[in-house]
PDB file of C-alpha atoms and ligand atoms in Angstrom:
ATOM      1  CA  MET E   1       0.000   0.000   0.000  1.00 44.00           C
ATOM      2  CA  SER E   2       1.502   3.281  -1.086  1.00 45.00           C
ATOM      3  CA  ALA E   3       0.926   6.486   0.802  1.00 67.00           C
ATOM      4  CA  ASP E   4       2.255   8.369  -2.236  1.00 89.00           C
ATOM      5  CA  LEU E   5      -0.862  10.268  -3.212  1.00 96.00           C
ATOM      6  CA  ALA E   6       0.240  11.361  -6.701  1.00 97.00           C
ATOM      7  CA  GLY E   7      -2.238  10.098  -9.280  1.00 97.00           C
ATOM      8  CA  GLN E   8      -4.526   8.469  -6.699  1.00 98.00           C
ATOM      9  CA  GLY E   9      -8.277   8.616  -7.304  1.00 98.00           C
ATOM     10  CA  VAL E  10      -9.881  10.336  -4.312  1.00 98.00           C
ATOM     11  CA  VAL E  11     -13.577  10.907  -3.563  1.00 98.00           C
ATOM     12  CA  VAL E  12     -14.573  13.450  -0.902  1.00 99.00           C
ATOM     13  CA  THR E  13     -18.195  13.402   0.252  1.00 98.00           C
ATOM     14  CA  GLY E  14     -19.565  16.697   1.524  1.00 98.00           C
ATOM     15  CA  GLY E  15     -16.610  18.314  -0.229  1.00 98.00           C
ATOM     16  CA  GLY E  16     -18.401  21.479  -1.271  1.00 98.00           C
ATOM     17  CA  ARG E  17     -17.391  23.400   1.837  1.00 98.00           C
ATOM     18  CA  GLY E  18     -15.683  23.227   5.203  1.00 98.00           C
ATOM     19  CA  ILE E  19     -13.409  20.320   6.076  1.00 98.00           C
ATOM     20  CA  GLY E  20     -14.353  18.373   2.931  1.00 98.00           C
ATOM     21  CA  ALA E  21     -13.365  21.248   0.632  1.00 98.00           C
ATOM     22  CA  ALA E  22     -10.042  21.564   2.492  1.00 98.00           C
ATOM     23  CA  LEU E  23      -9.440  17.789   2.141  1.00 98.00           C
ATOM     24  CA  ALA E  24     -10.192  17.977  -1.594  1.00 98.00           C
ATOM     25  CA  ARG E  25      -7.738  20.870  -2.037  1.00 98.00           C
ATOM     26  CA  ALA E  26      -5.047  19.147   0.037  1.00 98.00           C
ATOM     27  CA  PHE E  27      -5.326  15.855  -1.890  1.00 98.00           C
ATOM     28  CA  ALA E  28      -5.263  17.770  -5.195  1.00 98.00           C
ATOM     29  CA  ALA E  29      -2.164  19.695  -4.059  1.00 98.00           C
ATOM     30  CA  ALA E  30      -0.534  16.320  -3.313  1.00 98.00           C
ATOM     31  CA  GLY E  31      -1.129  15.301  -6.940  1.00 98.00           C
ATOM     32  CA  ALA E  32      -4.263  13.201  -6.468  1.00 98.00           C
ATOM     33  CA  ARG E  33      -7.156  13.157  -8.944  1.00 98.00           C
ATOM     34  CA  VAL E  34     -10.108  14.394  -6.917  1.00 98.00           C
ATOM     35  CA  ALA E  35     -13.878  13.916  -7.245  1.00 98.00           C
ATOM     36  CA  VAL E  36     -15.901  16.314  -5.122  1.00 98.00           C
ATOM     37  CA  ASN E  37     -19.341  15.268  -3.931  1.00 98.00           C
ATOM     38  CA  ASP E  38     -21.898  17.435  -2.176  1.00 98.00           C
ATOM     39  CA  LEU E  39     -25.665  17.781  -1.925  1.00 98.00           C
ATOM     40  CA  ASP E  40     -25.016  21.379  -2.998  1.00 98.00           C
ATOM     41  CA  ALA E  41     -24.157  21.017  -6.692  1.00 98.00           C
ATOM     42  CA  GLY E  42     -22.868  24.570  -7.039  1.00 98.00           C
ATOM     43  CA  ALA E  43     -20.487  24.175  -4.106  1.00 98.00           C
ATOM     44  CA  ALA E  44     -19.220  20.795  -5.382  1.00 98.00           C
ATOM     45  CA  GLY E  45     -18.666  22.329  -8.830  1.00 98.00           C
ATOM     46  CA  ALA E  46     -16.717  25.296  -7.494  1.00 98.00           C
ATOM     47  CA  VAL E  47     -14.363  23.161  -5.370  1.00 98.00           C
ATOM     48  CA  ALA E  48     -13.901  20.609  -8.171  1.00 98.00           C
ATOM     49  CA  GLU E  49     -12.942  23.382 -10.561  1.00 98.00           C
ATOM     50  CA  GLU E  50     -10.395  24.766  -8.101  1.00 97.00           C
ATOM     51  CA  CYS E  51      -8.910  21.273  -7.717  1.00 97.00           C
ATOM     52  CA  GLY E  52      -8.876  20.464 -11.431  1.00 98.00           C
ATOM     53  CA  GLY E  53     -11.183  17.611 -10.463  1.00 98.00           C
ATOM     54  CA  THR E  54     -14.666  16.306 -11.143  1.00 98.00           C
ATOM     55  CA  ALA E  55     -17.880  17.403  -9.464  1.00 98.00           C
ATOM     56  CA  LEU E  56     -20.179  14.565  -8.425  1.00 98.00           C
ATOM     57  CA  PRO E  57     -23.184  16.257  -6.835  1.00 98.00           C
ATOM     58  CA  GLY E  58     -25.743  14.127  -5.016  1.00 98.00           C
ATOM     59  CA  ASP E  59     -26.607  12.377  -1.796  1.00 98.00           C
ATOM     60  CA  ALA E  60     -23.717  10.483  -0.203  1.00 98.00           C
ATOM     61  CA  ALA E  61     -25.811   8.857   2.529  1.00 98.00           C
ATOM     62  CA  SER E  62     -28.737   6.841   1.126  1.00 98.00           C
ATOM     63  CA  ALA E  63     -28.176   3.407  -0.420  1.00 98.00           C
ATOM     64  CA  ASP E  64     -29.363   4.591  -3.844  1.00 98.00           C
ATOM     65  CA  GLY E  65     -27.397   7.819  -3.660  1.00 98.00           C
ATOM     66  CA  LEU E  66     -24.189   5.989  -2.787  1.00 98.00           C
ATOM     67  CA  ALA E  67     -24.616   3.331  -5.476  1.00 98.00           C
ATOM     68  CA  ASP E  68     -25.018   6.137  -8.012  1.00 98.00           C
ATOM     69  CA  LEU E  69     -22.090   8.119  -6.573  1.00 98.00           C
ATOM     70  CA  VAL E  70     -19.680   5.163  -6.533  1.00 98.00           C
ATOM     71  CA  GLY E  71     -20.663   4.338 -10.137  1.00 98.00           C
ATOM     72  CA  ARG E  72     -20.051   7.904 -11.321  1.00 98.00           C
ATOM     73  CA  ALA E  73     -16.805   8.121  -9.331  1.00 98.00           C
ATOM     74  CA  ARG E  74     -15.487   4.936 -10.988  1.00 98.00           C
ATOM     75  CA  ALA E  75     -16.454   6.314 -14.402  1.00 98.00           C
ATOM     76  CA  ALA E  76     -14.587   9.557 -13.647  1.00 98.00           C
ATOM     77  CA  LEU E  77     -11.519   8.217 -11.814  1.00 98.00           C
ATOM     78  CA  GLY E  78     -11.123   4.587 -12.858  1.00 96.00           C
ATOM     79  CA  GLU E  79     -10.042   3.171  -9.520  1.00 97.00           C
ATOM     80  CA  ILE E  80     -11.264   4.749  -6.287  1.00 98.00           C
ATOM     81  CA  ASP E  81      -8.082   4.616  -4.221  1.00 98.00           C
ATOM     82  CA  VAL E  82      -9.249   6.827  -1.344  1.00 98.00           C
ATOM     83  CA  TRP E  83     -12.777   7.377  -0.036  1.00 99.00           C
ATOM     84  CA  CYS E  84     -13.223  10.323   2.306  1.00 99.00           C
ATOM     85  CA  ALA E  85     -16.471   9.725   4.214  1.00 99.00           C
ATOM     86  CA  ASN E  86     -16.723  13.327   5.306  1.00 98.00           C
ATOM     87  CA  ALA E  87     -20.341  14.484   4.876  1.00 98.00           C
ATOM     88  CA  GLY E  88     -21.954  14.922   8.265  1.00 98.00           C
ATOM     89  CA  VAL E  89     -24.856  16.559  10.029  1.00 98.00           C
ATOM     90  CA  ALA E  90     -25.023  17.998  13.548  1.00 95.00           C
ATOM     91  CA  PRO E  91     -28.597  18.224  14.787  1.00 94.00           C
ATOM     92  CA  VAL E  92     -29.079  19.686  18.259  1.00 89.00           C
ATOM     93  CA  GLY E  93     -31.202  18.117  20.987  1.00 92.00           C
ATOM     94  CA  GLY E  94     -31.117  15.681  23.837  1.00 93.00           C
ATOM     95  CA  ALA E  95     -33.020  12.480  24.520  1.00 91.00           C
ATOM     96  CA  ASP E  96     -36.027  14.376  23.199  1.00 92.00           C
ATOM     97  CA  ALA E  97     -34.408  15.263  19.852  1.00 93.00           C
ATOM     98  CA  ALA E  98     -36.829  14.925  16.962  1.00 93.00           C
ATOM     99  CA  ALA E  99     -37.091  11.483  15.389  1.00 95.00           C
ATOM    100  CA  THR E 100     -36.015  13.063  12.100  1.00 95.00           C
ATOM    101  CA  ALA E 101     -32.863  14.434  13.764  1.00 96.00           C
ATOM    102  CA  TRP E 102     -31.904  10.986  15.099  1.00 97.00           C
ATOM    103  CA  ALA E 103     -32.677   9.395  11.717  1.00 97.00           C
ATOM    104  CA  SER E 104     -30.662  11.837   9.633  1.00 97.00           C
ATOM    105  CA  ALA E 105     -27.708  11.637  12.038  1.00 98.00           C
ATOM    106  CA  TRP E 106     -27.692   7.827  11.725  1.00 98.00           C
ATOM    107  CA  GLU E 107     -28.044   7.976   7.941  1.00 98.00           C
ATOM    108  CA  VAL E 108     -25.351  10.564   7.227  1.00 98.00           C
ATOM    109  CA  ASN E 109     -22.907  10.074  10.112  1.00 98.00           C
ATOM    110  CA  VAL E 110     -22.926   6.260  10.327  1.00 98.00           C
ATOM    111  CA  LEU E 111     -24.861   4.289   7.721  1.00 98.00           C
ATOM    112  CA  ALA E 112     -23.320   6.279   4.857  1.00 98.00           C
ATOM    113  CA  HIS E 113     -19.919   4.928   5.939  1.00 98.00           C
ATOM    114  CA  ALA E 114     -21.079   1.311   6.091  1.00 98.00           C
ATOM    115  CA  ARG E 115     -22.888   1.606   2.754  1.00 98.00           C
ATOM    116  CA  ALA E 116     -19.849   3.122   1.038  1.00 98.00           C
ATOM    117  CA  ALA E 117     -17.592   0.413   2.467  1.00 98.00           C
ATOM    118  CA  GLU E 118     -19.969  -2.295   1.251  1.00 98.00           C
ATOM    119  CA  LEU E 119     -19.675  -0.937  -2.295  1.00 98.00           C
ATOM    120  CA  LEU E 120     -15.912  -0.328  -2.180  1.00 98.00           C
ATOM    121  CA  LEU E 121     -14.635  -3.418  -0.375  1.00 98.00           C
ATOM    122  CA  PRO E 122     -15.047  -6.060  -3.105  1.00 98.00           C
ATOM    123  CA  ARG E 123     -12.731  -4.169  -5.479  1.00 98.00           C
ATOM    124  CA  TRP E 124     -10.318  -3.115  -2.704  1.00 98.00           C
ATOM    125  CA  LEU E 125      -9.968  -6.703  -1.500  1.00 98.00           C
ATOM    126  CA  GLU E 126      -9.435  -7.906  -5.073  1.00 98.00           C
ATOM    127  CA  ARG E 127      -6.676  -5.312  -5.569  1.00 98.00           C
ATOM    128  CA  GLY E 128      -5.275  -5.715  -2.059  1.00 98.00           C
ATOM    129  CA  GLU E 129      -5.487  -1.973  -1.446  1.00 98.00           C
ATOM    130  CA  GLY E 130      -7.886   0.829  -0.625  1.00 98.00           C
ATOM    131  CA  ARG E 131      -8.077   3.684   1.839  1.00 98.00           C
ATOM    132  CA  PHE E 132     -11.051   4.897   3.903  1.00 98.00           C
ATOM    133  CA  LEU E 133     -10.694   8.278   5.606  1.00 98.00           C
ATOM    134  CA  SER E 134     -13.567   8.824   8.001  1.00 98.00           C
ATOM    135  CA  THR E 135     -14.294  12.336   9.246  1.00 98.00           C
ATOM    136  CA  VAL E 136     -15.479  11.509  12.740  1.00 98.00           C
ATOM    137  CA  SER E 137     -15.038  14.191  15.445  1.00 98.00           C
ATOM    138  CA  ALA E 138     -13.606  14.429  18.940  1.00 98.00           C
ATOM    139  CA  ALA E 139     -17.281  13.846  19.863  1.00 97.00           C
ATOM    140  CA  GLY E 140     -16.731  10.244  18.720  1.00 98.00           C
ATOM    141  CA  LEU E 141     -14.024   9.806  21.368  1.00 98.00           C
ATOM    142  CA  LEU E 142     -15.645  11.984  24.046  1.00 98.00           C
ATOM    143  CA  THR E 143     -19.140  13.512  23.809  1.00 97.00           C
ATOM    144  CA  MET E 144     -20.950  16.610  22.560  1.00 95.00           C
ATOM    145  CA  LEU E 145     -22.978  18.526  25.119  1.00 94.00           C
ATOM    146  CA  GLY E 146     -26.260  19.741  23.636  1.00 93.00           C
ATOM    147  CA  SER E 147     -26.461  17.082  20.926  1.00 94.00           C
ATOM    148  CA  ALA E 148     -27.182  13.485  21.841  1.00 97.00           C
ATOM    149  CA  PRO E 149     -27.670  12.427  18.181  1.00 97.00           C
ATOM    150  CA  TYR E 150     -24.280  13.868  17.213  1.00 97.00           C
ATOM    151  CA  ALA E 151     -22.415  12.347  20.191  1.00 97.00           C
ATOM    152  CA  VAL E 152     -23.973   8.919  19.695  1.00 98.00           C
ATOM    153  CA  THR E 153     -23.586   8.719  15.922  1.00 98.00           C
ATOM    154  CA  LYS E 154     -19.996   9.979  15.974  1.00 98.00           C
ATOM    155  CA  HIS E 155     -19.195   7.150  18.417  1.00 98.00           C
ATOM    156  CA  GLY E 156     -20.830   4.902  15.818  1.00 98.00           C
ATOM    157  CA  ALA E 157     -18.665   6.324  13.038  1.00 99.00           C
ATOM    158  CA  LEU E 158     -15.513   5.730  15.077  1.00 98.00           C
ATOM    159  CA  ALA E 159     -16.632   2.215  15.981  1.00 98.00           C
ATOM    160  CA  PHE E 160     -17.216   1.438  12.307  1.00 99.00           C
ATOM    161  CA  ALA E 161     -13.802   2.797  11.303  1.00 99.00           C
ATOM    162  CA  GLU E 162     -12.113   0.710  14.025  1.00 98.00           C
ATOM    163  CA  TRP E 163     -14.030  -2.384  12.965  1.00 98.00           C
ATOM    164  CA  LEU E 164     -13.137  -1.843   9.303  1.00 98.00           C
ATOM    165  CA  SER E 165      -9.457  -1.489  10.096  1.00 98.00           C
ATOM    166  CA  ALA E 166      -9.384  -4.428  12.506  1.00 98.00           C
ATOM    167  CA  THR E 167     -11.120  -6.645   9.960  1.00 98.00           C
ATOM    168  CA  TYR E 168      -9.331  -5.746   6.721  1.00 98.00           C
ATOM    169  CA  ARG E 169      -5.956  -4.239   7.631  1.00 98.00           C
ATOM    170  CA  HIS E 170      -4.065  -7.424   6.722  1.00 98.00           C
ATOM    171  CA  ARG E 171      -5.769  -7.389   3.320  1.00 98.00           C
ATOM    172  CA  GLY E 172      -4.469  -3.933   2.383  1.00 98.00           C
ATOM    173  CA  VAL E 173      -7.389  -1.754   3.481  1.00 98.00           C
ATOM    174  CA  ARG E 174      -6.131   1.304   5.367  1.00 98.00           C
ATOM    175  CA  VAL E 175      -8.471   3.302   7.585  1.00 98.00           C
ATOM    176  CA  HIS E 176      -8.062   6.679   9.278  1.00 98.00           C
ATOM    177  CA  ALA E 177     -10.352   8.397  11.792  1.00 98.00           C
ATOM    178  CA  LEU E 178     -10.179  12.196  11.739  1.00 98.00           C
ATOM    179  CA  CYS E 179     -11.282  13.482  15.149  1.00 98.00           C
ATOM    180  CA  PRO E 180     -11.022  17.265  15.481  1.00 98.00           C
ATOM    181  CA  GLN E 181     -12.736  19.420  18.075  1.00 97.00           C
ATOM    182  CA  GLY E 182     -14.032  22.746  16.743  1.00 97.00           C
ATOM    183  CA  VAL E 183     -13.253  23.680  13.157  1.00 97.00           C
ATOM    184  CA  ARG E 184     -14.214  27.055  11.681  1.00 97.00           C
ATOM    185  CA  THR E 185     -16.906  25.980   9.207  1.00 97.00           C
ATOM    186  CA  ASP E 186     -20.595  26.586   8.557  1.00 95.00           C
ATOM    187  CA  MET E 187     -21.374  23.604  10.810  1.00 95.00           C
ATOM    188  CA  LEU E 188     -19.648  25.209  13.779  1.00 93.00           C
ATOM    189  CA  ALA E 189     -21.373  28.523  13.056  1.00 91.00           C
ATOM    190  CA  SER E 190     -24.736  26.720  12.953  1.00 90.00           C
ATOM    191  CA  THR E 191     -24.306  25.504  16.544  1.00 86.00           C
ATOM    192  CA  GLY E 192     -24.748  29.126  17.689  1.00 83.00           C
ATOM    193  CA  PRO E 193     -23.873  30.246  21.222  1.00 86.00           C
ATOM    194  CA  ILE E 194     -23.158  26.686  22.503  1.00 85.00           C
ATOM    195  CA  GLY E 195     -20.574  26.083  19.775  1.00 86.00           C
ATOM    196  CA  GLU E 196     -19.258  29.580  20.364  1.00 86.00           C
ATOM    197  CA  ALA E 197     -18.753  28.831  24.079  1.00 87.00           C
ATOM    198  CA  LEU E 198     -17.528  25.226  23.821  1.00 89.00           C
ATOM    199  CA  LEU E 199     -15.631  24.977  20.559  1.00 91.00           C
ATOM    200  CA  ALA E 200     -14.810  28.361  19.053  1.00 90.00           C
ATOM    201  CA  PRO E 201     -12.014  29.292  21.494  1.00 91.00           C
ATOM    202  CA  THR E 202      -9.806  26.421  20.311  1.00 95.00           C
ATOM    203  CA  ALA E 203     -11.235  26.062  16.800  1.00 96.00           C
ATOM    204  CA  LEU E 204      -8.860  25.351  13.922  1.00 98.00           C
ATOM    205  CA  ASP E 205      -9.139  26.308  10.280  1.00 98.00           C
ATOM    206  CA  PRO E 206     -10.236  23.506   7.916  1.00 98.00           C
ATOM    207  CA  GLU E 207      -6.866  23.741   6.111  1.00 98.00           C
ATOM    208  CA  ASP E 208      -5.014  22.825   9.342  1.00 98.00           C
ATOM    209  CA  VAL E 209      -7.293  19.829   9.829  1.00 98.00           C
ATOM    210  CA  ALA E 210      -6.716  18.667   6.243  1.00 98.00           C
ATOM    211  CA  GLU E 211      -2.972  19.019   6.726  1.00 98.00           C
ATOM    212  CA  SER E 212      -3.148  16.797   9.847  1.00 98.00           C
ATOM    213  CA  ALA E 213      -5.182  14.268   7.878  1.00 98.00           C
ATOM    214  CA  LEU E 214      -2.711  14.035   5.011  1.00 98.00           C
ATOM    215  CA  ALA E 215       0.218  13.742   7.435  1.00 98.00           C
ATOM    216  CA  ALA E 216      -1.527  10.787   9.111  1.00 98.00           C
ATOM    217  CA  VAL E 217      -2.219   9.183   5.738  1.00 98.00           C
ATOM    218  CA  ARG E 218       1.462   9.456   4.834  1.00 97.00           C
ATOM    219  CA  GLU E 219       2.433   7.996   8.237  1.00 97.00           C
ATOM    220  CA  GLU E 220      -0.235   5.262   7.985  1.00 97.00           C
ATOM    221  CA  ARG E 221      -1.688   6.376  11.351  1.00 98.00           C
ATOM    222  CA  PHE E 222      -5.291   5.443  12.282  1.00 98.00           C
ATOM    223  CA  LEU E 223      -6.207   8.135  14.802  1.00 98.00           C
ATOM    224  CA  ILE E 224      -5.899  11.755  13.667  1.00 98.00           C
ATOM    225  CA  LEU E 225      -6.057  14.366  16.436  1.00 98.00           C
ATOM    226  CA  PRO E 226      -5.648  17.875  15.019  1.00 98.00           C
ATOM    227  CA  HIS E 227      -6.233  19.100  18.612  1.00 98.00           C
ATOM    228  CA  PRO E 228      -3.528  17.108  20.473  1.00 98.00           C
ATOM    229  CA  GLU E 229      -5.112  17.795  23.897  1.00 97.00           C
ATOM    230  CA  VAL E 230      -7.940  15.417  22.925  1.00 98.00           C
ATOM    231  CA  ALA E 231      -5.543  12.487  23.521  1.00 98.00           C
ATOM    232  CA  GLU E 232      -5.399  13.376  27.231  1.00 98.00           C
ATOM    233  CA  TYR E 233      -9.199  13.770  27.546  1.00 97.00           C
ATOM    234  CA  TYR E 234      -9.601  10.380  25.832  1.00 98.00           C
ATOM    235  CA  ARG E 235      -7.083   8.816  28.219  1.00 98.00           C
ATOM    236  CA  VAL E 236      -8.930  10.187  31.271  1.00 98.00           C
ATOM    237  CA  ARG E 237     -12.266   8.965  29.868  1.00 98.00           C
ATOM    238  CA  ALA E 238     -10.815   5.453  29.477  1.00 98.00           C
ATOM    239  CA  THR E 239      -8.915   5.246  32.754  1.00 98.00           C
ATOM    240  CA  ASP E 240     -11.170   7.249  35.090  1.00 98.00           C
ATOM    241  CA  PRO E 241     -14.662   7.494  33.583  1.00 98.00           C
ATOM    242  CA  ASP E 242     -16.229   8.943  36.744  1.00 98.00           C
ATOM    243  CA  ARG E 243     -13.728  11.799  36.830  1.00 98.00           C
ATOM    244  CA  TRP E 244     -14.252  12.424  33.128  1.00 98.00           C
ATOM    245  CA  ILE E 245     -18.061  12.473  33.394  1.00 98.00           C
ATOM    246  CA  ALA E 246     -17.895  14.748  36.464  1.00 98.00           C
ATOM    247  CA  GLY E 247     -15.759  17.170  34.429  1.00 97.00           C
ATOM    248  CA  MET E 248     -18.186  17.109  31.513  1.00 97.00           C
ATOM    249  CA  ASN E 249     -21.082  17.640  33.917  1.00 97.00           C
ATOM    250  CA  ARG E 250     -19.353  20.711  35.387  1.00 97.00           C
ATOM    251  CA  LEU E 251     -19.135  22.055  31.847  1.00 94.00           C
ATOM    252  CA  GLN E 252     -22.856  21.326  31.357  1.00 95.00           C
ATOM    253  CA  GLN E 253     -23.685  23.176  34.582  1.00 96.00           C
ATOM    254  CA  GLY E 254     -21.646  26.163  33.419  1.00 93.00           C
ATOM    255  CA  LEU E 255     -23.592  26.220  30.154  1.00 92.00           C
ATOM    256  CA  GLU E 256     -26.865  26.011  32.099  1.00 93.00           C
ATOM    257  CA  ARG E 257     -25.808  28.913  34.348  1.00 93.00           C
ATOM    258  CA  SER E 258     -25.081  30.951  31.221  1.00 89.00           C
ATOM    259  CA  GLU E 259     -28.501  29.853  29.931  1.00 84.00           C
ATOM    260  CA  LEU E 260     -26.915  28.327  26.839  1.00 84.00           C
ATOM    261  CA  LEU E 261     -28.363  24.896  27.588  1.00 83.00           C
TER     262      LEU E 261
HETATM  263  N1  NAD I   1     -16.881  21.955  12.099  1.00 76.49           N
HETATM  264  C1  NAD I   1     -16.542  21.285  13.194  1.00 76.49           C
HETATM  265  O1  NAD I   1     -16.335  21.884  14.276  1.00 76.49           O
HETATM  266  C2  NAD I   1     -16.345  19.797  13.131  1.00 76.49           C
HETATM  267  C3  NAD I   1     -15.639  19.171  14.176  1.00 76.49           C
HETATM  268  C4  NAD I   1     -15.457  17.800  14.159  1.00 76.49           C
HETATM  269  C5  NAD I   1     -15.950  17.054  13.099  1.00 76.49           C
HETATM  270  N2  NAD I   1     -16.654  17.667  12.100  1.00 76.49           N
HETATM  271  C6  NAD I   1     -17.152  16.812  11.014  1.00 76.49           C
HETATM  272  O2  NAD I   1     -16.544  17.194   9.807  1.00 76.49           O
HETATM  273  C7  NAD I   1     -17.395  16.849   8.703  1.00 76.49           C
HETATM  274  C8  NAD I   1     -17.547  18.061   7.815  1.00 76.49           C
HETATM  275  O3  NAD I   1     -18.122  19.088   8.593  1.00 76.49           O
HETATM  276  P1  NAD I   1     -17.954  20.644   8.277  1.00 76.49           P
HETATM  277  O4  NAD I   1     -17.732  21.313   9.561  1.00 76.49           O
HETATM  278  O5  NAD I   1     -17.027  20.842   7.133  1.00 76.49           O
HETATM  279  O6  NAD I   1     -19.468  20.932   7.861  1.00 76.49           O
HETATM  280  P2  NAD I   1     -20.136  21.883   6.770  1.00 76.49           P
HETATM  281  O7  NAD I   1     -21.566  21.917   7.171  1.00 76.49           O
HETATM  282  O8  NAD I   1     -19.365  23.146   6.637  1.00 76.49           O
HETATM  283  O9  NAD I   1     -19.979  21.043   5.426  1.00 76.49           O
HETATM  284  C9  NAD I   1     -20.589  19.788   5.288  1.00 76.49           C
HETATM  285  C10 NAD I   1     -20.953  19.561   3.833  1.00 76.49           C
HETATM  286  O10 NAD I   1     -21.550  18.260   3.745  1.00 76.49           O
HETATM  287  C11 NAD I   1     -22.632  18.333   2.830  1.00 76.49           C
HETATM  288  N3  NAD I   1     -23.543  17.224   3.083  1.00 76.49           N
HETATM  289  C12 NAD I   1     -24.350  17.030   4.166  1.00 76.49           C
HETATM  290  N4  NAD I   1     -25.068  15.910   4.011  1.00 76.49           N
HETATM  291  C13 NAD I   1     -24.697  15.382   2.807  1.00 76.49           C
HETATM  292  C14 NAD I   1     -25.091  14.222   2.090  1.00 76.49           C
HETATM  293  N5  NAD I   1     -26.030  13.380   2.558  1.00 76.49           N
HETATM  294  N6  NAD I   1     -24.499  13.986   0.896  1.00 76.49           N
HETATM  295  C15 NAD I   1     -23.577  14.840   0.386  1.00 76.49           C
HETATM  296  N7  NAD I   1     -23.184  15.950   1.023  1.00 76.49           N
HETATM  297  C16 NAD I   1     -23.738  16.217   2.219  1.00 76.49           C
HETATM  298  C17 NAD I   1     -23.242  19.703   3.058  1.00 76.49           C
HETATM  299  O11 NAD I   1     -23.998  20.125   1.931  1.00 76.49           O
HETATM  300  C18 NAD I   1     -21.989  20.550   3.312  1.00 76.49           C
HETATM  301  O12 NAD I   1     -21.510  21.156   2.116  1.00 76.49           O
HETATM  302  C19 NAD I   1     -18.708  16.362   9.345  1.00 76.49           C
HETATM  303  O13 NAD I   1     -18.727  14.955   9.349  1.00 76.49           O
HETATM  304  C20 NAD I   1     -18.630  16.922  10.754  1.00 76.49           C
HETATM  305  O14 NAD I   1     -19.404  16.171  11.666  1.00 76.49           O
HETATM  306  C21 NAD I   1     -16.840  19.023  12.093  1.00 76.49           C
END
């Protein structure tokens, strides 16, 4: 398996803006041939043009949408060497979040990854190579106050990426899990005052996150932590869960006092 990205066929879902657009630009700058997917056709087209790549607008979550997308990506690129499962949604809400919010979070943040892998694996296993870059979130290692559907489904995305790597690593399938905290994108802006309080102070630019991702790809590293402090939070969660939950609860209480939650 080569981590030399020159000439590789790369698909980025949700690549019309934010982290996906930065990934598309970074892969293109590394010499890859990039296909940019997004629900927003205009945004996909603009990023594809910048990258000298192909726009593949459409839904990257439903079974039909993915079958169509993988077919068009193969027609455009030949082999799909790298699949960036990046499209995501961040609905707010707790245990009482709307059924539609839970459903769309499962569809886009988790099932889209499994469906893409189902379509890609037969060819990757035949070739003995393929790369799956999953945009998870630090919420997949920790939690996300104010959004139960996001916290739960990002844990699902990380669990799927781990499972994929554990199952197929010896057959040439490489998997990476990109787990940033706040990143300055439309998604962060859409979280309003909670995102502003929790994530904005340490937020990174999408370009920095993409740079971390490509470095990890070149180093063949599974876990990508653009915010290095997340490693320590993750360690505390694993080794002292009561201390970790108490800390998160103090944060929740602070948000309640500020009437943000
Ligand atoms: N911004 C953050 O703070 C942050 C932090 C950690 C992880 N993430 C994750 O990074 C990924 C990208 O987020 P972002 O911040 O760039 O968001 P964004 O909202 O700026 O961009 C996401 C893009 O995905 C597209 N999209 C959504 N559903 C789609 C679908 N079904 N098919 C095709 N395209 C679809 C949207 O049209 C949009 O252009 C998400 O998975 C998100 O959960 C974001």
